[in-house]
Each structure stands twice: as C-alpha cells, then as structure tokens.
PDB file of N, CA, C and O in Angstrom:
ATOM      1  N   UNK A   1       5.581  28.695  10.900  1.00  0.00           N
ATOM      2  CA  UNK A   1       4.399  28.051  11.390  1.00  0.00           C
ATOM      3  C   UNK A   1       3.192  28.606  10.630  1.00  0.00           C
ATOM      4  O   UNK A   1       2.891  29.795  10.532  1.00  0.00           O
ATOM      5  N   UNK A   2       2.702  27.805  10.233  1.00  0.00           N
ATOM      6  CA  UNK A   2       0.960  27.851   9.355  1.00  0.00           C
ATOM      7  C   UNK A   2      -0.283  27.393  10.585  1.00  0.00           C
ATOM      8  O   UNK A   2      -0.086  26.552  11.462  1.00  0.00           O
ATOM      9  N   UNK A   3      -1.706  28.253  10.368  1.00  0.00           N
ATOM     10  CA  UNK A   3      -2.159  27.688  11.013  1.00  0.00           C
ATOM     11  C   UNK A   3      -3.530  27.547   9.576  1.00  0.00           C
ATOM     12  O   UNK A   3      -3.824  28.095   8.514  1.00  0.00           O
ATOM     13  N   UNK A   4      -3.946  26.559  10.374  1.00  0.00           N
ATOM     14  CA  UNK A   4      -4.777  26.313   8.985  1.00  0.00           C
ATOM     15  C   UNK A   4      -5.841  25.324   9.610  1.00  0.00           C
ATOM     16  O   UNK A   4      -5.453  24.577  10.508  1.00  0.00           O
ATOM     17  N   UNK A   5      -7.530  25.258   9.075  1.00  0.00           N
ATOM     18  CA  UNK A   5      -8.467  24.797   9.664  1.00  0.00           C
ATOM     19  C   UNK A   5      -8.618  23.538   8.960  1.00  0.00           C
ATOM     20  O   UNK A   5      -7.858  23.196   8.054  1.00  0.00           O
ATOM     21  N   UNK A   6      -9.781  22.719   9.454  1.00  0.00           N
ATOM     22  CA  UNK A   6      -9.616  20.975   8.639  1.00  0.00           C
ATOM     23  C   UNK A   6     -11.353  21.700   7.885  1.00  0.00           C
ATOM     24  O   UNK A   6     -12.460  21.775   8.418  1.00  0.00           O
ATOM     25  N   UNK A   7     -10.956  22.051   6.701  1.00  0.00           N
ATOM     26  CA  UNK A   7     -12.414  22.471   5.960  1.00  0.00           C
ATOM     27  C   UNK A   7     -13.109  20.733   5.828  1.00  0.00           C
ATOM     28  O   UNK A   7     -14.204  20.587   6.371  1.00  0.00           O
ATOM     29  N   UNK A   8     -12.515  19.537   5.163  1.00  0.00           N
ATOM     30  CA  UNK A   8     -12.882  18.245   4.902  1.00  0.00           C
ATOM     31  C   UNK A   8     -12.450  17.501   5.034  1.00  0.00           C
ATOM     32  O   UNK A   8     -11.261  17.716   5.271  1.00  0.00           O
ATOM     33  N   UNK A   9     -12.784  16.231   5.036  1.00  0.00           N
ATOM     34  CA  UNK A   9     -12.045  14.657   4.898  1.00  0.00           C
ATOM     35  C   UNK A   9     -12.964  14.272   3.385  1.00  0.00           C
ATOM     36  O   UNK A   9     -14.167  14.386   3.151  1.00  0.00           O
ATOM     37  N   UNK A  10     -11.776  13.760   2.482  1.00  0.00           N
ATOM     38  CA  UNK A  10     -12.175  13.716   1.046  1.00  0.00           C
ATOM     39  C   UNK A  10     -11.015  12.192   1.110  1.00  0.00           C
ATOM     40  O   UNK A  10      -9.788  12.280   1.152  1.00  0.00           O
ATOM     41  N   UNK A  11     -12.014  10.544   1.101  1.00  0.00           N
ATOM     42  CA  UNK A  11     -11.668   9.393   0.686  1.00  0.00           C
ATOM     43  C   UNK A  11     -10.199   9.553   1.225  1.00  0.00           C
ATOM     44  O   UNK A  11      -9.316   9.945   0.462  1.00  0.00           O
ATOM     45  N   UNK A  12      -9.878   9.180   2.844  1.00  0.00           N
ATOM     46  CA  UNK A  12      -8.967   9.748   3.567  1.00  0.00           C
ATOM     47  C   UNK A  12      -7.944  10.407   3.632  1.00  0.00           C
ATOM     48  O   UNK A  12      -6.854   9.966   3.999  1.00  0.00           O
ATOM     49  N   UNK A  13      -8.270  11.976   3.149  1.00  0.00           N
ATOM     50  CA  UNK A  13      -7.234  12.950   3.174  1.00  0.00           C
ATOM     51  C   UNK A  13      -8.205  14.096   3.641  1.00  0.00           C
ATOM     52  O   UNK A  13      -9.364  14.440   3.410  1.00  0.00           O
ATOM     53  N   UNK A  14      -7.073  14.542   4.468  1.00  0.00           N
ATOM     54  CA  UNK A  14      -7.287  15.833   5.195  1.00  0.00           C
ATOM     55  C   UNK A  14      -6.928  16.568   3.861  1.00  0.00           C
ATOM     56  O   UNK A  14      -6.054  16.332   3.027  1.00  0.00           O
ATOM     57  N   UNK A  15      -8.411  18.060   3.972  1.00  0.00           N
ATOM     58  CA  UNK A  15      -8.163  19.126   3.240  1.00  0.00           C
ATOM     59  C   UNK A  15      -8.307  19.879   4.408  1.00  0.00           C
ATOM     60  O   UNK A  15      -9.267  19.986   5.170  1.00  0.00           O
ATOM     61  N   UNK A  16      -6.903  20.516   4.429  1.00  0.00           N
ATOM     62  CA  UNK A  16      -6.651  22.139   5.457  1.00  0.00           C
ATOM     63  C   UNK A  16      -6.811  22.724   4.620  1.00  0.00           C
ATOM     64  O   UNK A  16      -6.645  22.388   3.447  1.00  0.00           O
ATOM     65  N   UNK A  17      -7.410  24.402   5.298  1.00  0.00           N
ATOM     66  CA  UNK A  17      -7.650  25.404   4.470  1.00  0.00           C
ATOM     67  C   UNK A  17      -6.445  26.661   5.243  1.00  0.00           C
ATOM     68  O   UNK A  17      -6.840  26.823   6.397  1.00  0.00           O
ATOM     69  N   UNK A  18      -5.287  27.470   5.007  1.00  0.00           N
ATOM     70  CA  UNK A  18      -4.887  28.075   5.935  1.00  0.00           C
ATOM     71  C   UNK A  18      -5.415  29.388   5.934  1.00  0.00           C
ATOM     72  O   UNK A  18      -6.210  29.956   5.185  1.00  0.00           O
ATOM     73  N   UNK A  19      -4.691  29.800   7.113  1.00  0.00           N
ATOM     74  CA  UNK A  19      -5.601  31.184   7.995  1.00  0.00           C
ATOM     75  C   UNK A  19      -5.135  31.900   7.167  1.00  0.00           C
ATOM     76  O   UNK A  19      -6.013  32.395   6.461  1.00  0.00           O
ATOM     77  N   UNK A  20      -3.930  32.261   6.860  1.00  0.00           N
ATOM     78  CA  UNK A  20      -3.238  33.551   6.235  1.00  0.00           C
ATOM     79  C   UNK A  20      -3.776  33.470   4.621  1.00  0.00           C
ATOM     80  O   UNK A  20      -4.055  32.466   3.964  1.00  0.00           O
ATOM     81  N   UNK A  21      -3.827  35.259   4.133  1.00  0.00           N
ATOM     82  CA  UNK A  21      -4.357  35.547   2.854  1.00  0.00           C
ATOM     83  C   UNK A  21      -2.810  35.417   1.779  1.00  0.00           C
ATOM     84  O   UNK A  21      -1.678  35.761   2.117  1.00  0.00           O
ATOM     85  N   UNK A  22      -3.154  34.929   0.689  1.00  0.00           N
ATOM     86  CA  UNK A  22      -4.088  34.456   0.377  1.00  0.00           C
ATOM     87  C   UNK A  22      -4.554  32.807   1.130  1.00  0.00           C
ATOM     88  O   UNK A  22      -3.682  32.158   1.709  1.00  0.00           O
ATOM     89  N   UNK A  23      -5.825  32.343   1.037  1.00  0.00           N
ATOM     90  CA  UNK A  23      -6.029  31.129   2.147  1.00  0.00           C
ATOM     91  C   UNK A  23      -5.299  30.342   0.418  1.00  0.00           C
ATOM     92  O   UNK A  23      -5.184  30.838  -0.703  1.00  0.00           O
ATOM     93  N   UNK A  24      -4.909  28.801   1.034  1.00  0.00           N
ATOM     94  CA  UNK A  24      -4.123  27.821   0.381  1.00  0.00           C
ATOM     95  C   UNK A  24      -5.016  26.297   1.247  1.00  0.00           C
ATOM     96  O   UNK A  24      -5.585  26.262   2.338  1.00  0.00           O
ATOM     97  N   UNK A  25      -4.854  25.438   0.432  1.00  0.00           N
ATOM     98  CA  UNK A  25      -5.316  24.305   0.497  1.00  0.00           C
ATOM     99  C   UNK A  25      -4.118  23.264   0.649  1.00  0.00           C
ATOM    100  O   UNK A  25      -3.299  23.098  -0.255  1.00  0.00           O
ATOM    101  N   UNK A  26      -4.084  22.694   1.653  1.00  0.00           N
ATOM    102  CA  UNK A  26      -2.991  21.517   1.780  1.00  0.00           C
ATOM    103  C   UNK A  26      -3.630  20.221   1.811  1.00  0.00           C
ATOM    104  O   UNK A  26      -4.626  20.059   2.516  1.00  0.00           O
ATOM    105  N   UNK A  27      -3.150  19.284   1.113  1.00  0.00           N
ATOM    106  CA  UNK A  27      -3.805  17.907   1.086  1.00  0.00           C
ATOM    107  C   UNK A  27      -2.771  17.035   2.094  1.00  0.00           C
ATOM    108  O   UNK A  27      -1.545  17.044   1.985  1.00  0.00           O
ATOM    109  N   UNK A  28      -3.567  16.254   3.133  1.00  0.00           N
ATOM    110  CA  UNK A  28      -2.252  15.363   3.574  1.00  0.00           C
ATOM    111  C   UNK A  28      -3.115  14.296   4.142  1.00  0.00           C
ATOM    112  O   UNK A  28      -4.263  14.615   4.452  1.00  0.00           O
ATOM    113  N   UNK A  29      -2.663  12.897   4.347  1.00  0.00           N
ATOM    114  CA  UNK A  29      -3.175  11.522   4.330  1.00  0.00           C
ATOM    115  C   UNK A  29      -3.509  11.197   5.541  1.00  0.00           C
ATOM    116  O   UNK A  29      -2.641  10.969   6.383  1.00  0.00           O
ATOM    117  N   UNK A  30      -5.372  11.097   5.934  1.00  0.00           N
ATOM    118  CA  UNK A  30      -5.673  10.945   7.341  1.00  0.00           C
ATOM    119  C   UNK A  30      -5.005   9.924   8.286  1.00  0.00           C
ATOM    120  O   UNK A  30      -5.154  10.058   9.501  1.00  0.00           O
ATOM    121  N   UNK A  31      -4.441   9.137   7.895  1.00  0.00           N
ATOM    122  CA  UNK A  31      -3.231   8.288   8.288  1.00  0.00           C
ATOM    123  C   UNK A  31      -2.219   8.532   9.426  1.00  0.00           C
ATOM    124  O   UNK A  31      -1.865   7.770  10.326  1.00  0.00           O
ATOM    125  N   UNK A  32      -1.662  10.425   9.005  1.00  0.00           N
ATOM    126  CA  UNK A  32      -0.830  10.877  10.017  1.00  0.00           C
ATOM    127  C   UNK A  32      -1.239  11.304  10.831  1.00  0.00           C
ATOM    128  O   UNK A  32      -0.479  11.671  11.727  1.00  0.00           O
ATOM    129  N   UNK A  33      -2.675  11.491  10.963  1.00  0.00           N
ATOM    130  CA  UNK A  33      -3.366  12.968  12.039  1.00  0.00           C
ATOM    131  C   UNK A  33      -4.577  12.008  12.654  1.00  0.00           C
ATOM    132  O   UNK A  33      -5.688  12.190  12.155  1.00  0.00           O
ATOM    133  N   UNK A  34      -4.453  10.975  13.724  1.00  0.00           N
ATOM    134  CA  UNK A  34      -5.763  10.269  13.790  1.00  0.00           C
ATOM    135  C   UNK A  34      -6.491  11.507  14.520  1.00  0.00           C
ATOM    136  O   UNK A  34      -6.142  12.584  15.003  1.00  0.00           O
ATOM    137  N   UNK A  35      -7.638  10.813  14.352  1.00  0.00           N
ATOM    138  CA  UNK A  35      -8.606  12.174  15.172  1.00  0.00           C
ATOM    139  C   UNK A  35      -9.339  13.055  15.131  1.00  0.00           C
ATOM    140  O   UNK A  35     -10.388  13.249  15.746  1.00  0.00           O
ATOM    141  N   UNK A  36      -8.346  14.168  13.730  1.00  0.00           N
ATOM    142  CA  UNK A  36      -8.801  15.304  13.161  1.00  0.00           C
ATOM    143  C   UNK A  36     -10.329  15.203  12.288  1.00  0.00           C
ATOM    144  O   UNK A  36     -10.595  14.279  11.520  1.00  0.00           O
ATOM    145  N   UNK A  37     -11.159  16.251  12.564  1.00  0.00           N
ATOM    146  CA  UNK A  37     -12.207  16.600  12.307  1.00  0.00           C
ATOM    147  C   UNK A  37     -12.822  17.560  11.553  1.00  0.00           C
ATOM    148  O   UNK A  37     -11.871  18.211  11.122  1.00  0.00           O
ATOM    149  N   UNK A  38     -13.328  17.807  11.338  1.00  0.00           N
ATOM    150  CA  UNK A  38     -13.772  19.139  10.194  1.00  0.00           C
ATOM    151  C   UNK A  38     -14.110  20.241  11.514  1.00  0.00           C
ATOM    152  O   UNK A  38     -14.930  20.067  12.416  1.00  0.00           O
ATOM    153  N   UNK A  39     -13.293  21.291  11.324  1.00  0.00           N
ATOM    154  CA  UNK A  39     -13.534  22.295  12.373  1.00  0.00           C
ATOM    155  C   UNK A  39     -12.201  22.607  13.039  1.00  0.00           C
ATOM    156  O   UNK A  39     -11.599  23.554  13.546  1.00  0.00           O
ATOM    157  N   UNK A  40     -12.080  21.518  12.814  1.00  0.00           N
ATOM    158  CA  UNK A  40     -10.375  21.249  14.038  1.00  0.00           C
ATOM    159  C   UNK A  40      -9.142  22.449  13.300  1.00  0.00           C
ATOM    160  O   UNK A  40      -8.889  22.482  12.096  1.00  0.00           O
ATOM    161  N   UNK A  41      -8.606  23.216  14.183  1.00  0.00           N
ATOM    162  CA  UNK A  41      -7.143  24.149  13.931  1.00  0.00           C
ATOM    163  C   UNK A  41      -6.374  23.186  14.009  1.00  0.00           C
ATOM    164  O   UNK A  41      -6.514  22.117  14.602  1.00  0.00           O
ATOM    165  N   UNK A  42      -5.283  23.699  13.202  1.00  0.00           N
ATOM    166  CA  UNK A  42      -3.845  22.481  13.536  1.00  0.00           C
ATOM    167  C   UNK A  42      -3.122  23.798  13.477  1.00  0.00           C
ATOM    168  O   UNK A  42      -3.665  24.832  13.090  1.00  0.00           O
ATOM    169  N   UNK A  43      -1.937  23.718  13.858  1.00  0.00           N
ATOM    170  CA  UNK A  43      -0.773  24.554  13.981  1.00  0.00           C
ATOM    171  C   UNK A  43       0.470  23.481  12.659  1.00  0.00           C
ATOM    172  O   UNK A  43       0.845  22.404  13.122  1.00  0.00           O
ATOM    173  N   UNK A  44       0.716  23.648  11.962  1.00  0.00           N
ATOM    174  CA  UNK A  44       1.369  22.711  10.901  1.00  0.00           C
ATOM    175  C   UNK A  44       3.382  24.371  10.814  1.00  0.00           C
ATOM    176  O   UNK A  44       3.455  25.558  10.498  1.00  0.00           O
ATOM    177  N   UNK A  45       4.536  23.221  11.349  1.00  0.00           N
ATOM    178  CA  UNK A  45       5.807  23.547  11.444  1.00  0.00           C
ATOM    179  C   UNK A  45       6.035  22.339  10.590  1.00  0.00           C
ATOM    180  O   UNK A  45       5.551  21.211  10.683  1.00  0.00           O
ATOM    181  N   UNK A  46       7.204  23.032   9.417  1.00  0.00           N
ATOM    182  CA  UNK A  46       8.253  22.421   8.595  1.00  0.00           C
ATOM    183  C   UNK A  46       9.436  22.626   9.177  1.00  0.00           C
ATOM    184  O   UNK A  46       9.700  23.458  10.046  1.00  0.00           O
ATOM    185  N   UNK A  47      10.046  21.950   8.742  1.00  0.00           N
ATOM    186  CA  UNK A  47      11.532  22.571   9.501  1.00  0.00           C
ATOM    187  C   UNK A  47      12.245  21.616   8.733  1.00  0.00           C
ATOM    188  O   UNK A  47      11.830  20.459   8.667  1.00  0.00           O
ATOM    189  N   UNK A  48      13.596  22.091   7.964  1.00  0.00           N
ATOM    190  CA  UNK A  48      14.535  21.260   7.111  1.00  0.00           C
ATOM    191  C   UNK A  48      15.640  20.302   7.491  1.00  0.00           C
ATOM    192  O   UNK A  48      16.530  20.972   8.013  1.00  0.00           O
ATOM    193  N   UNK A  49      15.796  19.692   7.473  1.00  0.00           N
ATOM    194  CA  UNK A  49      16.781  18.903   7.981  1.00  0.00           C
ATOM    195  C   UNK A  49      17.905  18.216   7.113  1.00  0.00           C
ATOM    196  O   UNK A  49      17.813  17.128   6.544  1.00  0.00           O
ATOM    197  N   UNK A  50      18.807  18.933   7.127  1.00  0.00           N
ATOM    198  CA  UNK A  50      20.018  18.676   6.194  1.00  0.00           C
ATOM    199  C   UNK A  50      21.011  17.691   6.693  1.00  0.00           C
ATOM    200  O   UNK A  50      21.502  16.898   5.888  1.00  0.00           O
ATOM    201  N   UNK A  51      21.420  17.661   8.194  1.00  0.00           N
ATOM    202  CA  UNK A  51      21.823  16.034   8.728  1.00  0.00           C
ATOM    203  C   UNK A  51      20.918  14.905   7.507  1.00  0.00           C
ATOM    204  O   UNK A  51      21.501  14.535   6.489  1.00  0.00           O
ATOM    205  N   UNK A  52      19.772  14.563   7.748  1.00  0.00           N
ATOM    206  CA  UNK A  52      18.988  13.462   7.323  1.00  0.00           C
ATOM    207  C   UNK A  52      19.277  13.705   5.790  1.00  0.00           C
ATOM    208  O   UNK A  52      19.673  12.732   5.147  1.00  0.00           O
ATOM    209  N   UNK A  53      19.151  14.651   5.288  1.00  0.00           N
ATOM    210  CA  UNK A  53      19.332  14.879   3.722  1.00  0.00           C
ATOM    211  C   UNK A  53      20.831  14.547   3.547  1.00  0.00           C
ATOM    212  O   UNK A  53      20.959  13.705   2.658  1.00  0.00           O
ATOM    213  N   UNK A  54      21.697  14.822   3.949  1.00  0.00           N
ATOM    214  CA  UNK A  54      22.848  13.659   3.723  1.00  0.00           C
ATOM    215  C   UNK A  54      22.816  12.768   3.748  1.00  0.00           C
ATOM    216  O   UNK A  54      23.303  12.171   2.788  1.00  0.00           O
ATOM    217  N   UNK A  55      22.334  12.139   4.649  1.00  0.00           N
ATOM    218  CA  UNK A  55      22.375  10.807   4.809  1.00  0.00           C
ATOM    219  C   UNK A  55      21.627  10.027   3.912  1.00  0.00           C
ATOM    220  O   UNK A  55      21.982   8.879   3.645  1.00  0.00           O
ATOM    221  N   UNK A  56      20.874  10.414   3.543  1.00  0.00           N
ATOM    222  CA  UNK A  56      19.819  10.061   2.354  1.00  0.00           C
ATOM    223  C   UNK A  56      20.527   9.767   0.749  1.00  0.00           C
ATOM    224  O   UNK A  56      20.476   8.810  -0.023  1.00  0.00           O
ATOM    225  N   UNK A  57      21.187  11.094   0.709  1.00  0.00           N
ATOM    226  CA  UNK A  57      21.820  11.515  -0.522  1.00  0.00           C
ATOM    227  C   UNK A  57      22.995  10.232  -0.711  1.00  0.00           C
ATOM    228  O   UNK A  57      23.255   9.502  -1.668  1.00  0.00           O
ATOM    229  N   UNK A  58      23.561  10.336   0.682  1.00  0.00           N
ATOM    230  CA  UNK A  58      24.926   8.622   0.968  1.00  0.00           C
ATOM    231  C   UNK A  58      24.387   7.540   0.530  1.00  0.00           C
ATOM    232  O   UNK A  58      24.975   6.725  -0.180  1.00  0.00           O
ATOM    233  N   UNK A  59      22.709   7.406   1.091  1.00  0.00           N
ATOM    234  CA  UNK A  59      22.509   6.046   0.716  1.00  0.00           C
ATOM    235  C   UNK A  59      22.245   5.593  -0.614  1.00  0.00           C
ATOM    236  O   UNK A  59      22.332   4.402  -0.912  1.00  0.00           O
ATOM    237  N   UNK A  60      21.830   6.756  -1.674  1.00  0.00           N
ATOM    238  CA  UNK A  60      21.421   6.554  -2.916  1.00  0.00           C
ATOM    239  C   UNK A  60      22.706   6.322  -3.702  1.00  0.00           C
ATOM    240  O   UNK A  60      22.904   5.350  -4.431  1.00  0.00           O
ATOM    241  N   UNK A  61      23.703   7.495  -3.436  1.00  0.00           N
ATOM    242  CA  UNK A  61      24.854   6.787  -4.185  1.00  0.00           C
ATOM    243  C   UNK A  61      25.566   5.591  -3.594  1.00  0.00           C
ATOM    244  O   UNK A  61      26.477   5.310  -4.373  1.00  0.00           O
ATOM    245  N   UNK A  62      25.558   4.656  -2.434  1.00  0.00           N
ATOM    246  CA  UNK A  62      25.771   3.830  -2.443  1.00  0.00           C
ATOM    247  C   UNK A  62      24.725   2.804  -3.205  1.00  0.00           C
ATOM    248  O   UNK A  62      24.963   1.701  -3.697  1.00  0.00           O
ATOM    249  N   UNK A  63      23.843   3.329  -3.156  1.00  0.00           N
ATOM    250  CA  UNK A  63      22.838   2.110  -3.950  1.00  0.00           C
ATOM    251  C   UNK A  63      23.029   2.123  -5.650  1.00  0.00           C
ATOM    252  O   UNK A  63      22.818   1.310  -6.550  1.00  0.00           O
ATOM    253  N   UNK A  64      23.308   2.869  -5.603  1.00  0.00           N
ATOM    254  CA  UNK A  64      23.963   3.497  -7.491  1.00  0.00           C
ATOM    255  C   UNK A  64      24.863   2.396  -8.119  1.00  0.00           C
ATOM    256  O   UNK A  64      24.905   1.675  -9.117  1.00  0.00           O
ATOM    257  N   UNK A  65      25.795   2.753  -6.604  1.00  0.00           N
ATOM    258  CA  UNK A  65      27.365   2.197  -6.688  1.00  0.00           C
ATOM    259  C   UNK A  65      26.975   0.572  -6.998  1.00  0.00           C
ATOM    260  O   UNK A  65      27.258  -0.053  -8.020  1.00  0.00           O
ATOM    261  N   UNK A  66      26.228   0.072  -5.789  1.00  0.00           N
ATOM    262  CA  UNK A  66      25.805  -1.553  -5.975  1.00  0.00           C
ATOM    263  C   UNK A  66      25.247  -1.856  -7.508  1.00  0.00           C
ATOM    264  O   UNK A  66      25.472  -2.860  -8.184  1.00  0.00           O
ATOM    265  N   UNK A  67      24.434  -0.666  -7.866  1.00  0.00           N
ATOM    266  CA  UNK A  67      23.382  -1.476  -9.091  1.00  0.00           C
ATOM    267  C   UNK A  67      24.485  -0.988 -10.079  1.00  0.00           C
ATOM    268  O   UNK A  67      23.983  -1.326 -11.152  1.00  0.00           O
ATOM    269  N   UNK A  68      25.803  -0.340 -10.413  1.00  0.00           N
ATOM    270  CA  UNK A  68      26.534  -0.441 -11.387  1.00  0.00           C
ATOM    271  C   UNK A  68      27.567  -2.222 -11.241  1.00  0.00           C
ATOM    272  O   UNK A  68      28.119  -2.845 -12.149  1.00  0.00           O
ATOM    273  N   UNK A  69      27.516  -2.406 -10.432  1.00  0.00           N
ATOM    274  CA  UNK A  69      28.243  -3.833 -10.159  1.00  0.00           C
ATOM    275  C   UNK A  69      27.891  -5.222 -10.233  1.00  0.00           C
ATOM    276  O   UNK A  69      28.464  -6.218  -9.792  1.00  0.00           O
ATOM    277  N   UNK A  70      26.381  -5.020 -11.155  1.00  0.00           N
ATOM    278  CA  UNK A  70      25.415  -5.930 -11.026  1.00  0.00           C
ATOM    279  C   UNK A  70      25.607  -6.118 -12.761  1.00  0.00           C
ATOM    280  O   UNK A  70      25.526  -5.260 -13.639  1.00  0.00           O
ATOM    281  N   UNK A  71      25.874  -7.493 -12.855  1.00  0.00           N
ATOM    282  CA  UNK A  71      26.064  -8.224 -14.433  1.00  0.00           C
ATOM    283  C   UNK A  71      25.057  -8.591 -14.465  1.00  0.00           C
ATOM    284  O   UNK A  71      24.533  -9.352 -13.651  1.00  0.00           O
ATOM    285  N   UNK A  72      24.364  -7.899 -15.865  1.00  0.00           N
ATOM    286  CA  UNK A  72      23.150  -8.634 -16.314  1.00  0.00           C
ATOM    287  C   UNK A  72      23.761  -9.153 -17.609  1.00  0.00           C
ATOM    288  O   UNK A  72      23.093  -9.857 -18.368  1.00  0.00           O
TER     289      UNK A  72
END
C-alpha cells in the first residue's frame, strides 16, 4: 500500500505525489477516480492477479491460433 497526495489535475490526469522518500509521481486518468481534488490522500493497493493473467495469456494464443488460419 502507497499513500500518496493529488498535488494536480493536468488535461484530465491525476498527478499523485507519494508520501514515502524518495516522493514519486504517478500519472493516472481522472476517468477512474471521479471526485478527486488537489489536496485529496488516496491510499493506492496493487495486488497481482495470476488467475486473470492466464486467462488472458489463453485468449491471445487462441487469437494467434485463429489469425494463423486466415487465407489471405
């Protein structure tokens, strides 16, 4: 977990600045966060997900598989 402040809104993207040294700049698209304000804390969790990353990985080589079967 990061916690990190909303320093701006720059042509709709959130610039977070985070708490911990060294501070880091995250850019992300005001799109996901309605609301957020300059001032505002967010608490920002990643967390990986390797279920979904299979499944992902399945669908590309099936899509592989289709576009090798395709006569041009």
């Amino acid at each position: 977990m990061v916690l990190a402040i909303v320093d701006r809104v720059e042509d709709d993207v959130l610039v977070l600045v985070t708490h911990t040294k060294p501070n880091r700049e995250i850019h992300l698209p005001c799109s996901l966060f309605q609301g957020m304000n300059e001032g505002d804390v967010v608490r920002i969790t990643v967390e990986k997900d390797e279920e979904k990353r299979k499944d992902i990985e399945k669908d590309i080589k099936d899509q592989r598989t289709r576009l090798k079967r395709v006569n041009l």
